Protein backbone atom coordinates (compact mmCIF):
# COMPACT_ATOMS: atom_id res chain seq x y z
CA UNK A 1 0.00 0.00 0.00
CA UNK A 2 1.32 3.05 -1.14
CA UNK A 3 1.21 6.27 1.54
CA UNK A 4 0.25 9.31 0.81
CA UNK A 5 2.70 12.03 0.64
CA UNK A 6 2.18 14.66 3.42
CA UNK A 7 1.19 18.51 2.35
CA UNK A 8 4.79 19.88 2.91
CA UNK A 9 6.21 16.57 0.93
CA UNK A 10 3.74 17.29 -2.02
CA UNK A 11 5.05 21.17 -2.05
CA UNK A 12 8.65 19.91 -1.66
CA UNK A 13 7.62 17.90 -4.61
CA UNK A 14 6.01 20.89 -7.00
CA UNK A 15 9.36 22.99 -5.58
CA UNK A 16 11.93 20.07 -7.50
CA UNK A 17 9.56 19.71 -10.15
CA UNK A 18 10.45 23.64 -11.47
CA UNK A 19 13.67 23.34 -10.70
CA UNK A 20 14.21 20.17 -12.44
CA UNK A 21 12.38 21.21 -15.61
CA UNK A 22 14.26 25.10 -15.60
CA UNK A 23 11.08 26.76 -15.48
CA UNK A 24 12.80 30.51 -16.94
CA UNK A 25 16.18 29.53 -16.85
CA UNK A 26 16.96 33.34 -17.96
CA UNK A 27 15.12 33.96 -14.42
CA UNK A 28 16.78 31.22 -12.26
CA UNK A 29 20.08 32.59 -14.14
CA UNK A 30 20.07 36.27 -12.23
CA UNK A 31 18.41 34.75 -9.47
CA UNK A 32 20.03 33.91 -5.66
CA UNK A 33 17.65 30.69 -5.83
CA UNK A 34 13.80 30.13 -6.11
CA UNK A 35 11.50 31.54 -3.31
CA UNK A 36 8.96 29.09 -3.57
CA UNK A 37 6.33 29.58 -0.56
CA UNK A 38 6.36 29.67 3.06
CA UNK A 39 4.09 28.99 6.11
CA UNK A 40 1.09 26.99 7.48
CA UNK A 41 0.65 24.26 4.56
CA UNK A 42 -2.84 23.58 6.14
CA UNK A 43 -3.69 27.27 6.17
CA UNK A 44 -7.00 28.66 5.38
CA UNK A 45 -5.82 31.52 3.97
CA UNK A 46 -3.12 32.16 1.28
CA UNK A 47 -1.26 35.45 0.16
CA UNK A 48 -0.61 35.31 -3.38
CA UNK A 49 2.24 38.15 -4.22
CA UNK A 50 3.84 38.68 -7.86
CA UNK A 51 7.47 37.91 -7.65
CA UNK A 52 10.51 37.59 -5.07
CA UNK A 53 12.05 41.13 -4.66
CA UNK A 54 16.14 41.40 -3.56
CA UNK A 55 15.93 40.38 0.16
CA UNK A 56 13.57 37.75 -0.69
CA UNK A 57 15.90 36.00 -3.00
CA UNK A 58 18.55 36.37 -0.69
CA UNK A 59 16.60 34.64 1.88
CA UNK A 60 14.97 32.17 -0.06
CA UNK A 61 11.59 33.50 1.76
CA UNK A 62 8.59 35.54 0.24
CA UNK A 63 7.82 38.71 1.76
CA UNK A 64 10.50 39.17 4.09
CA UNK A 65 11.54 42.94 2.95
CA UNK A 66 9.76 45.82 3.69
CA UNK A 67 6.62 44.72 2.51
CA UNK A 68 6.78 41.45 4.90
CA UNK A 69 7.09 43.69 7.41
CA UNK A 70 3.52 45.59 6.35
CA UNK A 71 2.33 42.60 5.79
CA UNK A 72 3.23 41.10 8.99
CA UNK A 73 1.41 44.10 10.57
CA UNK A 74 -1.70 43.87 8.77
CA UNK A 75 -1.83 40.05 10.14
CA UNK A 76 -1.12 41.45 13.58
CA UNK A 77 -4.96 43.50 13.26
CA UNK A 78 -6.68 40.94 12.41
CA UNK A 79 -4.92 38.38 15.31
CA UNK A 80 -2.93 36.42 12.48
CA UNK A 81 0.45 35.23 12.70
CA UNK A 82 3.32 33.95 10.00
CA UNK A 83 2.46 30.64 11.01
CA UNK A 84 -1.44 30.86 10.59
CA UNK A 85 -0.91 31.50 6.85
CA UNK A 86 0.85 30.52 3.73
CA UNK A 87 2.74 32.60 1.53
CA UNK A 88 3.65 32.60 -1.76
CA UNK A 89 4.19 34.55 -5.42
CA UNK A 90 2.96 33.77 -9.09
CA UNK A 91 6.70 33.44 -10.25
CA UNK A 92 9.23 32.03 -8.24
CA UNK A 93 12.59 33.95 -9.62
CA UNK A 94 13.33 37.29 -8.45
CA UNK A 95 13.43 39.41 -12.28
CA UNK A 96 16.45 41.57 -12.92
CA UNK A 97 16.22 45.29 -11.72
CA UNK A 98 13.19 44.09 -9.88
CA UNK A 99 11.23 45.15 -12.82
CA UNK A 100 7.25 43.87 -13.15
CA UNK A 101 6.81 40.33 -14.44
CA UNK A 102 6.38 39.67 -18.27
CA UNK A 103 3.43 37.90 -18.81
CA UNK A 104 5.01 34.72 -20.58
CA UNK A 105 6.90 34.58 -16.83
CA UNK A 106 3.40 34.69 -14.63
CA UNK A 107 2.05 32.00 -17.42
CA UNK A 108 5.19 29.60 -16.75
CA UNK A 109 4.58 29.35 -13.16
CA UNK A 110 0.86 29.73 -13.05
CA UNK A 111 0.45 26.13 -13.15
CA UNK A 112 2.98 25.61 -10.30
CA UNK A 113 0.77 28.06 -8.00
CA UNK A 114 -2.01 26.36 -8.97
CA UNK A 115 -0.74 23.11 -7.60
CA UNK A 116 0.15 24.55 -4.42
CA UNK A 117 -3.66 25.66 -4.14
CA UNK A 118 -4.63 22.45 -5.16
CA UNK A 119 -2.11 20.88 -2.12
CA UNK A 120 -2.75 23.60 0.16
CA UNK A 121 -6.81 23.77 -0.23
CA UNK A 122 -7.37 26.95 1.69
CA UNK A 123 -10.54 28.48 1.96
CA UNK A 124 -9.41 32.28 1.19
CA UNK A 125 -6.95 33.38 -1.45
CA UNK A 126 -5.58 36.80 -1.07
CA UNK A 127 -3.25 38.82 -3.77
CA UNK A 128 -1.26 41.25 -3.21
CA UNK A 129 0.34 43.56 -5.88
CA UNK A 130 -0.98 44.67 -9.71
CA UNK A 131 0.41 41.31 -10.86
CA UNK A 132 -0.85 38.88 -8.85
């Protein structure tokens, strides 16, 4: 009998599965490494944002800069923590110059974030941003 892979095993799993088929390898080129998601994988709510910005790709986190910090503070109001939630952006790479992402970019990685969704199952998605 086969077991079923855990929620965080099934996200490590979508994770190696865009690094393994070099989703934007002009992305992942300029890039620290992939910021893929963080937080509660049985969350009921998820923050969609558009793309890893400098401190985020040198973390490897999303939404650790100064808009983490907003955002962490805008959790705080409505009694939500980090660790209530999960986190995550439409494309994984940080782009060069932190410019916008292109739209061929947001389509590679859309079905990615739809997978997480799928894994995750929360009742509330929330984006953030004009891209997301």
């Amino acid at each position: 009998m086969t077991k079923q892979l855990s929620k965080l095993q099934q996200l490590d799993n979508i994770k190696e599965t865009i690094i393994a088929k070099n989703i934007c390898p002009e992305l992942a080129a300029g890039a620290t490494q992939l910021v893929f998601g963080d937080g509660n994988p049985d969350a009921d709510m998820v923050f969609i944002g558009e793309a890893p910005g400098k401190n985020e790709d040198l973390k490897g986190l999303p939404f650790v800069g100064a808009a983490g910090k907003f955002l962490d503070e805008m959790l705080g109001t409505i009694g939500l923590e980090r660790k209530d939630i999960y986190i995550t952006n439409i494309v994984k790479y940080r782009p060069p110059n932190n410019r916008d992402p292109l739209p061929t970019e947001k389509e590679a990685f859309l079905p990615f974030l739809r997978s997480q969704l799928e894994v995750i199952a929360p009742k509330l998605v929330v984006t953030l941003g004009r891209h997301s």
